[in-house]
Amino acid sequence: MAQVELVAGKAGMHQEEARLEALAATGILDTAPEANFDAITRLAAEYFKADTVLLGFGDESRVWIKSSWGEPVRELPRKHSIFERVLAEDGPVVVPNVEDDAEFSRVRLPLRRIEAQSFASAPVRSGDGKILGTLTIFSCQPRRPMAITELHTLESLAEIVAGQLELRRLRKAYSGHRGRLERNAERVTGIWPRKSDLREALDQRQFVLYYQPEVELATRRIIGMEALIRWQHPDRGLIPPMDFIPIAEETGLILQIGDWGLSEVCQQIQQWRDENPGRPAPRVCVNLSARQFSREGLADHVEALLRRTGVSSQQIGLEMTESSLIPDPGTALEVLTSLRRLGVSLLMDDFGTGYSSLNHLHTLPFDVLKIDRSFVMRMDEGKQPQQIVRTIVELARTMGMDVVAEGIETSEQYNLLRQLGCRVGQGFLFSRPVPAEAMSAMLRLPGRILPDPARPQTAAT
Ligand code: C2E
Ligand code: MG
Ligand code: MG
């Protein structure tokens, strides 16, 4: 077969070595299967109504199955495998009916219990394009030929696998780097802020909330907003959250800061309600950090606060990143369920950047998914990043969740997101986070519709 020659030829050998190096760099073959891979295969199975889905990575002679849905296979010879065929095609392979495929008689199906009649397989590539593995869906029935959008979805899922590999590598590199940085910072400068600085900031009421609108993309109508904390320091000026939230978190002061934030938001909602009689107050979303989340009785605390301030639970959203849920997934489900019962919205923040996004998405009762800024940022770079966003939007739709795109900065990103069916977004293109008074002015705009960013005019802020 031509494809086998390609691998055996001299150029092929070179390519093969580079591919194996890329595979080794991921460290994927030495570690146990990861939960997020299971989530990806499970989602692919649901999305395509497949009988089996396999995610495997191949070295020079074997294919290692890192996740399978419906089959207990773990290791296979590479020869005559689907992986080899994807390598040879240097791209996806779709076989709607194995009986019609002359070459396919030479490709061994990695299934023991079921007879697959059709399959589609997309490559998992390293950052520089080398094929490291495949994501393959199998069906016991011959399939109708695959629509191009379906194939794109399969490829996007395979890309999410690749993204996970990259994150895995970065995480490893970063943890070493961060350890060094922290030790250096301590030695050279001493840490600022200290716990006492934060406590003083609380006492002196130096924290402020800024608000960034969430906009319905089709109309540019403000439908909600996100509250983002800043520290108005008397000498150092306005300090962004990333410079103090991690320390607040570490020292435990985040609990008091978080309580302050929630009650501040409730008071602000009341004020906007008074200023806009007869108009619905938009939902305000608050970021919760890990400690707040794992605190006993979070739902009781929120309920008491709502009762005390007379704010309806529908007006509050709580944003959490996956990393804040990780310490204890069992409790996470319990806490989220009780918050959901109260009627507050639950938003998964920074979706796509965590350890096991798909897993959490699947098991926890979130109602909104916020696509991380890093994906939106790369959208103008080409088809692949767009495919990732498209897949996230489609997956969310399949699961009955709403999607908010974060960090929209350009008209191009805005237009693309609309084309991809993303309903809601936020970003500097519409407005930066602004103080409460500036947000009040935006809420007074006719229909609460923000100006068209493509036609520059005096901004409402
Ligand atoms: P996040 O929740 O993902 O918030 C979005 C961040 O993206 C905000 O940064 C916002 O200013 C920024 N952003 C929004 N649109 C754009 C855009 O178009 N381009 C760019 N480059 N950035 C954009 P910010 O305010 O610095 O907050 C950073 C993070 O700090 C937040 O990320 C959140 O995780 C955390 N945070 C903020 N406020 C609170 C809080 O009250 N409590 C807790 N626990 N964490 C908070
Ligand atoms: Mg957020
Ligand atoms: Mg975010």
Short mmCIF file of C-alpha atoms and ligand atoms in Angstrom, two decimals:
data_model
loop_
_atom_site.label_atom_id
_atom_site.label_comp_id
_atom_site.label_asym_id
_atom_site.label_seq_id
_atom_site.Cartn_x
_atom_site.Cartn_y
_atom_site.Cartn_z
CA MET A 1 0.00 0.00 0.00
CA ALA A 2 1.22 3.48 -0.87
CA GLN A 3 0.66 4.65 2.67
CA VAL A 4 2.90 2.02 4.19
CA GLU A 5 5.68 3.01 1.80
CA LEU A 6 5.32 6.58 2.89
CA VAL A 7 6.09 5.59 6.45
CA ALA A 8 8.91 3.27 5.44
CA GLY A 9 10.60 5.71 3.00
CA LYS A 10 13.49 7.90 4.14
CA ALA A 11 11.46 11.10 4.42
CA GLY A 12 8.85 8.99 6.13
CA MET A 13 11.35 7.76 8.71
CA HIS A 14 12.24 11.34 9.50
CA GLN A 15 8.64 12.28 9.91
CA GLU A 16 8.01 9.21 12.00
CA GLU A 17 10.85 10.06 14.38
CA ALA A 18 9.60 13.63 14.76
CA ARG A 19 6.13 12.30 15.42
CA LEU A 20 7.37 9.92 18.09
CA GLU A 21 9.32 12.71 19.72
CA ALA A 22 6.20 14.85 19.82
CA LEU A 23 4.31 11.93 21.31
CA ALA A 24 6.97 11.34 23.94
CA ALA A 25 6.93 15.05 24.84
CA THR A 26 3.28 14.79 25.83
CA GLY A 27 4.18 12.02 28.29
CA ILE A 28 0.85 10.50 27.38
CA LEU A 29 2.00 6.92 27.09
CA ASP A 30 3.41 6.70 30.62
CA THR A 31 0.37 7.95 32.47
CA ALA A 32 -3.00 6.57 33.41
CA PRO A 33 -5.98 7.55 31.27
CA GLU A 34 -7.38 10.93 32.23
CA ALA A 35 -10.98 11.66 33.10
CA ASN A 36 -11.28 14.40 30.49
CA PHE A 37 -10.48 11.90 27.73
CA ASP A 38 -13.34 9.74 28.94
CA ALA A 39 -15.59 12.76 28.85
CA ILE A 40 -14.59 13.48 25.26
CA THR A 41 -15.28 9.95 24.07
CA ARG A 42 -18.57 9.89 25.94
CA LEU A 43 -19.63 13.18 24.39
CA ALA A 44 -18.60 12.03 20.94
CA ALA A 45 -20.66 8.86 21.46
CA GLU A 46 -23.70 10.89 22.43
CA TYR A 47 -23.27 13.46 19.72
CA PHE A 48 -22.82 10.94 16.92
CA LYS A 49 -25.03 8.24 18.45
CA ALA A 50 -22.07 5.92 18.02
CA ASP A 51 -21.83 2.40 19.40
CA THR A 52 -18.21 2.76 20.37
CA VAL A 53 -15.73 5.61 20.46
CA LEU A 54 -12.01 5.14 20.88
CA LEU A 55 -9.28 7.61 21.60
CA GLY A 56 -5.85 6.15 20.97
CA PHE A 57 -2.26 7.27 20.59
CA GLY A 58 0.24 5.38 18.49
CA ASP A 59 3.96 4.78 18.88
CA GLU A 60 5.99 3.01 16.23
CA SER A 61 4.36 -0.37 16.71
CA ARG A 62 1.34 -0.09 18.94
CA VAL A 63 -1.81 1.89 19.45
CA TRP A 64 -2.57 2.69 23.06
CA ILE A 65 -6.19 3.21 23.78
CA LYS A 66 -6.42 5.99 26.32
CA SER A 67 -10.14 6.09 26.46
CA SER A 68 -12.91 4.00 25.07
CA TRP A 69 -16.61 4.21 25.35
CA GLY A 70 -18.31 0.83 25.25
CA GLU A 71 -15.20 -1.34 24.84
CA PRO A 72 -12.49 -2.54 27.22
CA VAL A 73 -9.63 -2.52 24.70
CA ARG A 74 -6.31 -1.13 25.94
CA GLU A 75 -3.49 -1.94 23.52
CA LEU A 76 -3.34 -3.01 19.87
CA PRO A 77 -0.75 -3.63 17.19
CA ARG A 78 -0.44 -0.61 14.94
CA LYS A 79 -0.10 -2.65 11.77
CA HIS A 80 -3.29 -2.55 9.70
CA SER A 81 -4.96 -0.37 12.29
CA ILE A 82 -7.17 2.62 11.60
CA PHE A 83 -4.45 4.76 13.13
CA GLU A 84 -2.05 3.67 10.41
CA ARG A 85 -4.59 4.53 7.79
CA VAL A 86 -5.17 8.01 9.21
CA LEU A 87 -1.40 8.49 9.20
CA ALA A 88 -1.23 7.46 5.57
CA GLU A 89 -4.06 9.76 4.54
CA ASP A 90 -2.56 12.48 6.71
CA GLY A 91 -6.10 13.40 7.66
CA PRO A 92 -9.48 12.03 8.64
CA VAL A 93 -10.83 8.78 7.28
CA VAL A 94 -14.53 8.10 6.86
CA VAL A 95 -15.80 4.66 5.91
CA PRO A 96 -19.62 4.63 5.74
CA ASN A 97 -19.76 0.91 5.03
CA VAL A 98 -16.81 -1.38 5.61
CA GLU A 99 -18.07 -3.87 3.07
CA ASP A 100 -17.73 -1.36 0.26
CA ASP A 101 -14.18 -0.54 1.16
CA ALA A 102 -11.68 -2.77 -0.61
CA GLU A 103 -8.68 -1.65 1.42
CA PHE A 104 -10.55 -1.86 4.62
CA SER A 105 -10.41 -5.64 4.66
CA ARG A 106 -6.75 -5.11 5.60
CA VAL A 107 -7.52 -2.77 8.47
CA ARG A 108 -8.15 -4.60 11.69
CA LEU A 109 -11.03 -3.37 13.73
CA PRO A 110 -9.98 -2.87 17.33
CA LEU A 111 -13.23 -4.26 18.62
CA ARG A 112 -13.89 -7.60 20.15
CA ARG A 113 -17.46 -7.63 21.13
CA ILE A 114 -19.22 -5.81 18.36
CA GLU A 115 -19.00 -5.87 14.62
CA ALA A 116 -18.54 -2.34 13.43
CA GLN A 117 -20.03 -1.64 10.04
CA SER A 118 -18.84 1.92 9.69
CA PHE A 119 -16.43 4.32 11.26
CA ALA A 120 -15.00 7.81 11.06
CA SER A 121 -11.65 8.76 12.46
CA ALA A 122 -10.03 12.15 12.97
CA PRO A 123 -6.36 12.74 13.75
CA VAL A 124 -5.15 14.19 17.03
CA ARG A 125 -2.23 16.41 16.08
CA SER A 126 0.57 18.01 18.02
CA GLY A 127 1.04 21.79 17.84
CA ASP A 128 3.24 21.42 14.76
CA GLY A 129 0.85 19.17 12.92
CA LYS A 130 2.19 15.69 13.62
CA ILE A 131 -0.39 12.99 14.03
CA LEU A 132 -0.15 11.52 17.51
CA GLY A 133 -3.40 9.66 17.76
CA THR A 134 -6.93 9.31 16.53
CA LEU A 135 -10.44 9.81 17.78
CA THR A 136 -12.66 7.24 16.10
CA ILE A 137 -16.40 6.67 16.21
CA PHE A 138 -17.83 3.27 15.29
CA SER A 139 -21.30 2.18 14.43
CA CYS A 140 -22.78 -1.29 14.12
CA GLN A 141 -24.84 -0.07 11.18
CA PRO A 142 -23.61 1.29 7.88
CA ARG A 143 -23.93 5.09 8.20
CA ARG A 144 -25.16 7.53 5.67
CA PRO A 145 -22.15 9.46 4.34
CA MET A 146 -20.96 11.95 6.91
CA ALA A 147 -21.94 15.58 6.42
CA ILE A 148 -19.01 17.95 6.27
CA THR A 149 -20.17 19.77 9.42
CA GLU A 150 -20.26 16.45 11.29
CA LEU A 151 -16.75 15.68 10.18
CA HIS A 152 -15.70 19.14 11.36
CA THR A 153 -17.26 18.43 14.74
CA LEU A 154 -15.32 15.18 15.03
CA GLU A 155 -12.14 17.00 14.07
CA SER A 156 -12.87 19.69 16.62
CA LEU A 157 -13.31 17.10 19.35
CA ALA A 158 -9.96 15.64 18.33
CA GLU A 159 -8.55 19.15 18.56
CA ILE A 160 -9.88 19.51 22.08
CA VAL A 161 -7.91 16.33 22.88
CA ALA A 162 -4.85 17.98 21.37
CA GLY A 163 -5.54 21.09 23.42
CA GLN A 164 -5.63 18.95 26.55
CA LEU A 165 -2.23 17.49 25.66
CA GLU A 166 -0.80 20.96 25.23
CA LEU A 167 -2.28 22.16 28.50
CA ARG A 168 -0.87 19.12 30.21
CA ARG A 169 2.60 19.98 28.94
CA LEU A 170 2.24 23.65 29.90
CA ARG A 171 0.95 22.77 33.35
CA LYS A 172 4.03 20.64 33.99
CA ALA A 173 6.39 23.34 32.75
CA TYR A 174 4.51 26.06 34.62
CA SER A 175 4.49 24.35 38.00
CA GLY A 176 8.31 24.19 37.94
CA HIS A 177 8.56 27.78 36.75
CA ARG A 178 6.09 29.09 39.29
CA GLY A 179 7.88 27.40 42.18
CA ARG A 180 11.10 29.15 41.15
CA LEU A 181 9.36 32.51 40.73
CA GLU A 182 7.69 32.32 44.10
CA ARG A 183 10.89 31.49 45.88
CA ASN A 184 12.59 34.39 44.14
CA ALA A 185 9.84 36.87 44.88
CA GLU A 186 9.89 36.00 48.54
CA ARG A 187 13.63 36.37 48.76
CA VAL A 188 14.00 39.57 46.76
CA THR A 189 10.98 41.73 47.42
CA GLY A 190 8.93 40.22 50.19
CA ILE A 191 5.30 39.55 49.31
CA TRP A 192 2.80 42.30 48.73
CA PRO A 193 0.05 42.47 49.66
CA ARG A 194 0.21 40.74 53.01
CA LYS A 195 -2.84 39.56 54.86
CA SER A 196 -2.78 42.69 57.02
CA ASP A 197 -2.89 44.91 53.87
CA LEU A 198 -5.97 43.08 52.68
CA ARG A 199 -7.64 43.29 56.05
CA GLU A 200 -6.98 47.01 56.12
CA ALA A 201 -8.42 47.36 52.63
CA LEU A 202 -11.60 45.67 53.83
CA ASP A 203 -11.81 47.87 56.93
CA GLN A 204 -11.14 51.03 54.94
CA ARG A 205 -13.67 50.05 52.27
CA GLN A 206 -11.06 50.20 49.50
CA PHE A 207 -12.54 47.43 47.39
CA VAL A 208 -14.85 48.44 44.54
CA LEU A 209 -16.86 46.52 42.00
CA TYR A 210 -16.68 47.31 38.32
CA TYR A 211 -19.30 45.97 35.96
CA GLN A 212 -18.96 44.68 32.42
CA PRO A 213 -22.11 44.23 30.30
CA GLU A 214 -23.09 40.90 28.76
CA VAL A 215 -24.62 41.59 25.42
CA GLU A 216 -27.08 39.69 23.24
CA LEU A 217 -24.96 39.50 20.10
CA ALA A 218 -27.78 39.77 17.57
CA THR A 219 -29.14 43.03 19.05
CA ARG A 220 -26.32 44.38 21.28
CA ARG A 221 -28.89 44.61 24.07
CA ILE A 222 -27.50 44.40 27.60
CA ILE A 223 -28.98 41.29 29.16
CA GLY A 224 -26.73 40.97 32.15
CA MET A 225 -23.36 41.89 33.52
CA GLU A 226 -20.38 40.58 35.40
CA ALA A 227 -19.16 42.16 38.63
CA LEU A 228 -15.36 42.38 38.77
CA ILE A 229 -13.52 43.46 41.88
CA ARG A 230 -10.76 46.10 42.03
CA TRP A 231 -8.78 47.50 44.89
CA GLN A 232 -8.68 51.28 44.98
CA HIS A 233 -5.41 51.64 46.85
CA PRO A 234 -4.66 55.13 48.21
CA ASP A 235 -1.01 55.08 47.04
CA ARG A 236 -0.80 52.39 44.42
CA GLY A 237 -3.93 53.25 42.45
CA LEU A 238 -6.43 50.80 40.98
CA ILE A 239 -5.20 47.24 41.49
CA PRO A 240 -6.52 44.41 39.32
CA PRO A 241 -7.94 41.29 40.96
CA MET A 242 -5.21 38.95 39.83
CA ASP A 243 -2.75 40.93 42.00
CA PHE A 244 -4.61 40.26 45.22
CA ILE A 245 -7.30 37.57 44.83
CA PRO A 246 -4.76 34.69 44.91
CA ILE A 247 -3.34 36.00 48.20
CA ALA A 248 -6.80 36.62 49.59
CA GLU A 249 -7.56 33.05 48.67
CA GLU A 250 -4.40 31.73 50.29
CA THR A 251 -4.91 33.65 53.53
CA GLY A 252 -8.62 32.85 53.78
CA LEU A 253 -9.63 36.53 53.62
CA ILE A 254 -11.40 35.78 50.37
CA LEU A 255 -14.36 34.61 52.45
CA GLN A 256 -14.89 38.09 53.89
CA ILE A 257 -14.07 39.79 50.59
CA GLY A 258 -16.51 37.46 48.84
CA ASP A 259 -19.25 38.17 51.37
CA TRP A 260 -18.67 41.87 50.87
CA GLY A 261 -18.87 41.43 47.07
CA LEU A 262 -22.12 39.49 47.16
CA SER A 263 -23.86 41.93 49.44
CA GLU A 264 -22.52 44.90 47.47
CA VAL A 265 -23.99 43.37 44.30
CA CYS A 266 -27.35 42.87 45.98
CA GLN A 267 -27.43 46.51 47.10
CA GLN A 268 -26.46 47.64 43.62
CA ILE A 269 -29.23 45.57 42.05
CA GLN A 270 -31.69 47.25 44.42
CA GLN A 271 -30.40 50.66 43.42
CA TRP A 272 -30.73 49.89 39.70
CA ARG A 273 -34.22 48.57 40.31
CA ASP A 274 -35.16 51.85 42.02
CA GLU A 275 -33.58 53.88 39.21
CA ASN A 276 -35.37 51.92 36.48
CA PRO A 277 -38.93 51.43 37.75
CA GLY A 278 -40.97 49.02 35.66
CA ARG A 279 -37.95 47.66 33.80
CA PRO A 280 -36.43 44.32 34.64
CA ALA A 281 -33.10 44.56 36.44
CA PRO A 282 -30.45 42.63 34.50
CA ARG A 283 -28.77 39.60 36.00
CA VAL A 284 -25.48 40.34 37.76
CA CYS A 285 -22.89 37.60 37.88
CA VAL A 286 -20.38 37.31 40.68
CA ASN A 287 -17.14 35.32 40.60
CA LEU A 288 -16.69 32.75 43.34
CA SER A 289 -13.32 31.34 44.27
CA ALA A 290 -12.44 27.87 45.47
CA ARG A 291 -12.60 28.64 49.18
CA GLN A 292 -15.95 30.33 48.96
CA PHE A 293 -17.23 27.42 47.04
CA SER A 294 -16.09 24.72 49.42
CA ARG A 295 -17.36 26.64 52.42
CA GLU A 296 -20.05 24.96 54.49
CA GLY A 297 -23.52 26.30 53.85
CA LEU A 298 -22.81 28.48 50.81
CA ALA A 299 -26.37 28.05 49.56
CA ASP A 300 -27.78 29.00 52.99
CA HIS A 301 -25.60 32.08 53.01
CA VAL A 302 -26.78 33.16 49.57
CA GLU A 303 -30.38 32.46 50.48
CA ALA A 304 -30.14 34.55 53.66
CA LEU A 305 -28.54 37.40 51.74
CA LEU A 306 -31.26 37.37 49.11
CA ARG A 307 -33.94 37.37 51.78
CA ARG A 308 -32.27 40.20 53.68
CA THR A 309 -31.86 42.44 50.63
CA GLY A 310 -35.11 41.49 48.87
CA VAL A 311 -33.27 40.58 45.66
CA SER A 312 -34.73 37.80 43.54
CA SER A 313 -32.54 34.77 42.94
CA GLN A 314 -33.09 35.16 39.18
CA GLN A 315 -31.07 38.35 39.29
CA ILE A 316 -27.93 36.65 40.54
CA GLY A 317 -25.47 34.48 38.66
CA LEU A 318 -22.49 32.73 40.20
CA GLU A 319 -19.39 32.11 38.11
CA MET A 320 -16.98 29.37 38.95
CA THR A 321 -13.93 28.04 37.19
CA GLU A 322 -13.29 24.35 37.06
CA SER A 323 -10.24 24.61 39.25
CA SER A 324 -12.45 25.90 42.05
CA LEU A 325 -14.55 22.75 41.81
CA ILE A 326 -11.73 20.28 41.69
CA PRO A 327 -10.80 19.82 45.35
CA ASP A 328 -13.98 17.90 45.98
CA PRO A 329 -16.19 16.99 43.04
CA GLY A 330 -18.68 15.17 45.30
CA THR A 331 -19.35 18.27 47.38
CA ALA A 332 -19.36 20.35 44.20
CA LEU A 333 -22.39 18.53 42.92
CA GLU A 334 -24.19 18.92 46.24
CA VAL A 335 -23.44 22.62 46.59
CA LEU A 336 -24.30 23.40 42.97
CA THR A 337 -27.55 21.49 43.22
CA SER A 338 -28.64 23.46 46.27
CA LEU A 339 -27.67 26.76 44.66
CA ARG A 340 -29.57 25.81 41.55
CA ARG A 341 -32.59 24.96 43.69
CA LEU A 342 -32.54 28.52 44.99
CA GLY A 343 -32.93 29.73 41.41
CA VAL A 344 -29.57 31.45 40.92
CA SER A 345 -27.82 30.88 37.57
CA LEU A 346 -24.61 28.89 37.57
CA LEU A 347 -21.97 29.79 35.03
CA MET A 348 -18.88 27.79 34.24
CA ASP A 349 -16.17 30.40 33.75
CA ASP A 350 -13.10 30.16 31.50
CA PHE A 351 -14.46 27.02 29.85
CA GLY A 352 -11.87 24.99 27.99
CA THR A 353 -8.85 25.90 30.08
CA GLY A 354 -9.26 23.48 32.97
CA TYR A 355 -8.39 19.94 33.69
CA SER A 356 -11.56 18.22 32.65
CA SER A 357 -13.99 20.70 31.24
CA LEU A 358 -16.10 18.21 29.43
CA ASN A 359 -16.38 15.96 32.40
CA HIS A 360 -17.69 18.73 34.61
CA LEU A 361 -19.96 20.03 31.95
CA HIS A 362 -21.53 16.68 31.73
CA THR A 363 -22.09 15.94 35.39
CA LEU A 364 -22.68 19.29 37.08
CA PRO A 365 -25.84 21.39 36.82
CA PHE A 366 -24.42 24.49 35.13
CA ASP A 367 -26.78 26.49 32.99
CA VAL A 368 -24.31 28.79 31.23
CA LEU A 369 -20.91 28.13 29.78
CA LYS A 370 -18.45 30.97 29.29
CA ILE A 371 -16.02 30.31 26.47
CA ASP A 372 -12.58 31.35 27.63
CA ARG A 373 -11.07 34.46 26.12
CA SER A 374 -8.10 32.53 24.75
CA PHE A 375 -10.34 30.74 22.23
CA VAL A 376 -12.13 33.92 21.16
CA MET A 377 -8.80 35.71 20.80
CA ARG A 378 -7.52 33.14 18.32
CA MET A 379 -10.67 33.15 16.20
CA ASP A 380 -9.37 35.58 13.60
CA GLU A 381 -6.34 33.34 13.10
CA GLY A 382 -8.08 30.75 10.97
CA LYS A 383 -10.40 27.85 10.65
CA GLN A 384 -9.18 25.61 13.47
CA PRO A 385 -9.81 27.94 16.41
CA GLN A 386 -13.20 28.72 14.90
CA GLN A 387 -13.97 25.03 14.81
CA ILE A 388 -13.23 24.75 18.52
CA VAL A 389 -15.65 27.56 19.28
CA ARG A 390 -18.23 26.05 16.95
CA THR A 391 -17.91 22.72 18.74
CA ILE A 392 -18.28 24.31 22.16
CA VAL A 393 -21.38 26.19 21.01
CA GLU A 394 -22.86 23.01 19.57
CA LEU A 395 -22.08 20.92 22.61
CA ALA A 396 -23.66 23.52 24.85
CA ARG A 397 -26.74 23.50 22.67
CA THR A 398 -26.93 19.70 22.83
CA MET A 399 -26.88 19.96 26.60
CA GLY A 400 -29.43 22.75 26.77
CA MET A 401 -26.97 25.32 28.09
CA ASP A 402 -26.53 28.94 27.11
CA VAL A 403 -23.13 30.18 25.90
CA VAL A 404 -21.36 33.45 26.64
CA ALA A 405 -18.19 34.29 24.71
CA GLU A 406 -15.62 36.18 26.78
CA GLY A 407 -13.11 38.76 25.63
CA ILE A 408 -14.58 39.93 22.31
CA GLU A 409 -12.24 42.65 21.14
CA THR A 410 -12.67 42.91 17.37
CA SER A 411 -15.59 43.26 14.96
CA GLU A 412 -14.29 40.20 13.19
CA GLN A 413 -14.58 38.06 16.33
CA TYR A 414 -18.04 39.56 16.95
CA ASN A 415 -19.24 38.67 13.44
CA LEU A 416 -17.76 35.20 13.51
CA LEU A 417 -19.34 34.44 16.88
CA ARG A 418 -22.73 35.48 15.58
CA GLN A 419 -22.28 33.27 12.53
CA LEU A 420 -21.37 30.35 14.80
CA GLY A 421 -24.64 30.75 16.68
CA CYS A 422 -23.19 32.11 19.91
CA ARG A 423 -25.98 34.09 21.57
CA VAL A 424 -24.28 36.21 24.19
CA GLY A 425 -20.86 37.83 24.60
CA GLN A 426 -18.84 40.33 26.56
CA GLY A 427 -15.64 42.13 25.80
CA PHE A 428 -13.81 45.39 25.34
CA LEU A 429 -15.45 45.79 21.91
CA PHE A 430 -18.73 46.58 23.68
CA SER A 431 -17.41 47.96 26.94
CA ARG A 432 -14.57 47.53 29.40
CA PRO A 433 -15.57 46.86 32.99
CA VAL A 434 -16.79 50.22 34.35
CA PRO A 435 -17.78 51.69 37.73
CA ALA A 436 -21.41 51.36 38.83
CA GLU A 437 -22.34 54.92 37.76
CA ALA A 438 -21.14 54.33 34.21
CA MET A 439 -23.13 51.10 34.14
CA SER A 440 -26.20 53.06 35.33
CA ALA A 441 -25.81 55.28 32.26
CA MET A 442 -25.65 52.24 29.97
CA LEU A 443 -28.79 50.84 31.56
CA ARG A 444 -30.61 54.06 30.68
CA LEU A 445 -29.86 53.72 26.95
CA PRO A 446 -33.00 53.25 24.82
CA GLY A 447 -33.77 49.52 24.79
CA ARG A 448 -30.47 49.08 26.65
CA ILE A 449 -28.89 48.67 23.24
CA LEU A 450 -25.21 49.48 23.02
CA PRO A 451 -23.90 51.43 20.01
CA ASP A 452 -22.74 49.48 16.98
CA PRO A 453 -18.99 49.03 17.47
CA ALA A 454 -18.51 49.04 13.69
CA ARG A 455 -19.78 52.65 13.64
CA PRO A 456 -17.66 54.63 16.08
CA GLN A 457 -19.59 57.24 18.08
CA THR A 458 -19.45 58.65 21.58
CA ALA A 459 -19.55 55.63 23.86
CA ALA A 460 -22.10 55.46 26.62
CA THR A 461 -19.36 54.93 29.12
P1 C2E B 1 -12.98 36.36 34.76
O1 C2E B 1 -14.09 36.05 35.69
O2 C2E B 1 -12.75 35.40 33.64
O3 C2E B 1 -13.26 37.82 34.24
C1 C2E B 1 -13.02 38.24 32.95
C2 C2E B 1 -11.75 39.04 32.86
O4 C2E B 1 -11.51 39.35 31.50
C3 C2E B 1 -11.82 40.38 33.58
O5 C2E B 1 -10.53 40.66 34.08
C4 C2E B 1 -12.20 41.33 32.46
O6 C2E B 1 -11.79 42.65 32.72
C5 C2E B 1 -11.39 40.74 31.35
N1 C2E B 1 -11.95 41.09 30.03
C6 C2E B 1 -13.22 41.27 29.67
N2 C2E B 1 -13.34 41.55 28.37
C7 C2E B 1 -12.09 41.54 27.86
C8 C2E B 1 -11.54 41.76 26.55
O7 C2E B 1 -12.24 42.04 25.57
N3 C2E B 1 -10.20 41.65 26.42
C9 C2E B 1 -9.39 41.36 27.48
N4 C2E B 1 -8.07 41.29 27.26
N5 C2E B 1 -9.86 41.14 28.72
C10 C2E B 1 -11.20 41.23 28.91
P2 C2E B 1 -10.31 41.18 35.54
O8 C2E B 1 -11.38 42.13 35.93
O9 C2E B 1 -8.89 41.62 35.66
O10 C2E B 1 -10.54 39.88 36.40
C11 C2E B 1 -9.67 38.81 36.31
C12 C2E B 1 -10.17 37.63 37.10
O11 C2E B 1 -10.20 37.91 38.51
C13 C2E B 1 -11.59 37.24 36.76
O12 C2E B 1 -11.59 36.49 35.58
C14 C2E B 1 -11.97 36.44 37.98
O13 C2E B 1 -11.48 35.13 37.89
C15 C2E B 1 -11.21 37.15 39.09
N6 C2E B 1 -12.15 38.01 39.82
C16 C2E B 1 -12.61 39.23 39.48
N7 C2E B 1 -13.47 39.70 40.40
C17 C2E B 1 -13.56 38.74 41.36
C18 C2E B 1 -14.29 38.61 42.60
O14 C2E B 1 -15.08 39.49 43.00
N8 C2E B 1 -14.11 37.47 43.32
C19 C2E B 1 -13.28 36.48 42.88
N9 C2E B 1 -13.17 35.37 43.65
N10 C2E B 1 -12.59 36.55 41.74
C20 C2E B 1 -12.72 37.67 40.98
MG MG B 2 -15.91 35.51 35.48
MG MG B 3 -13.61 34.19 32.48
#
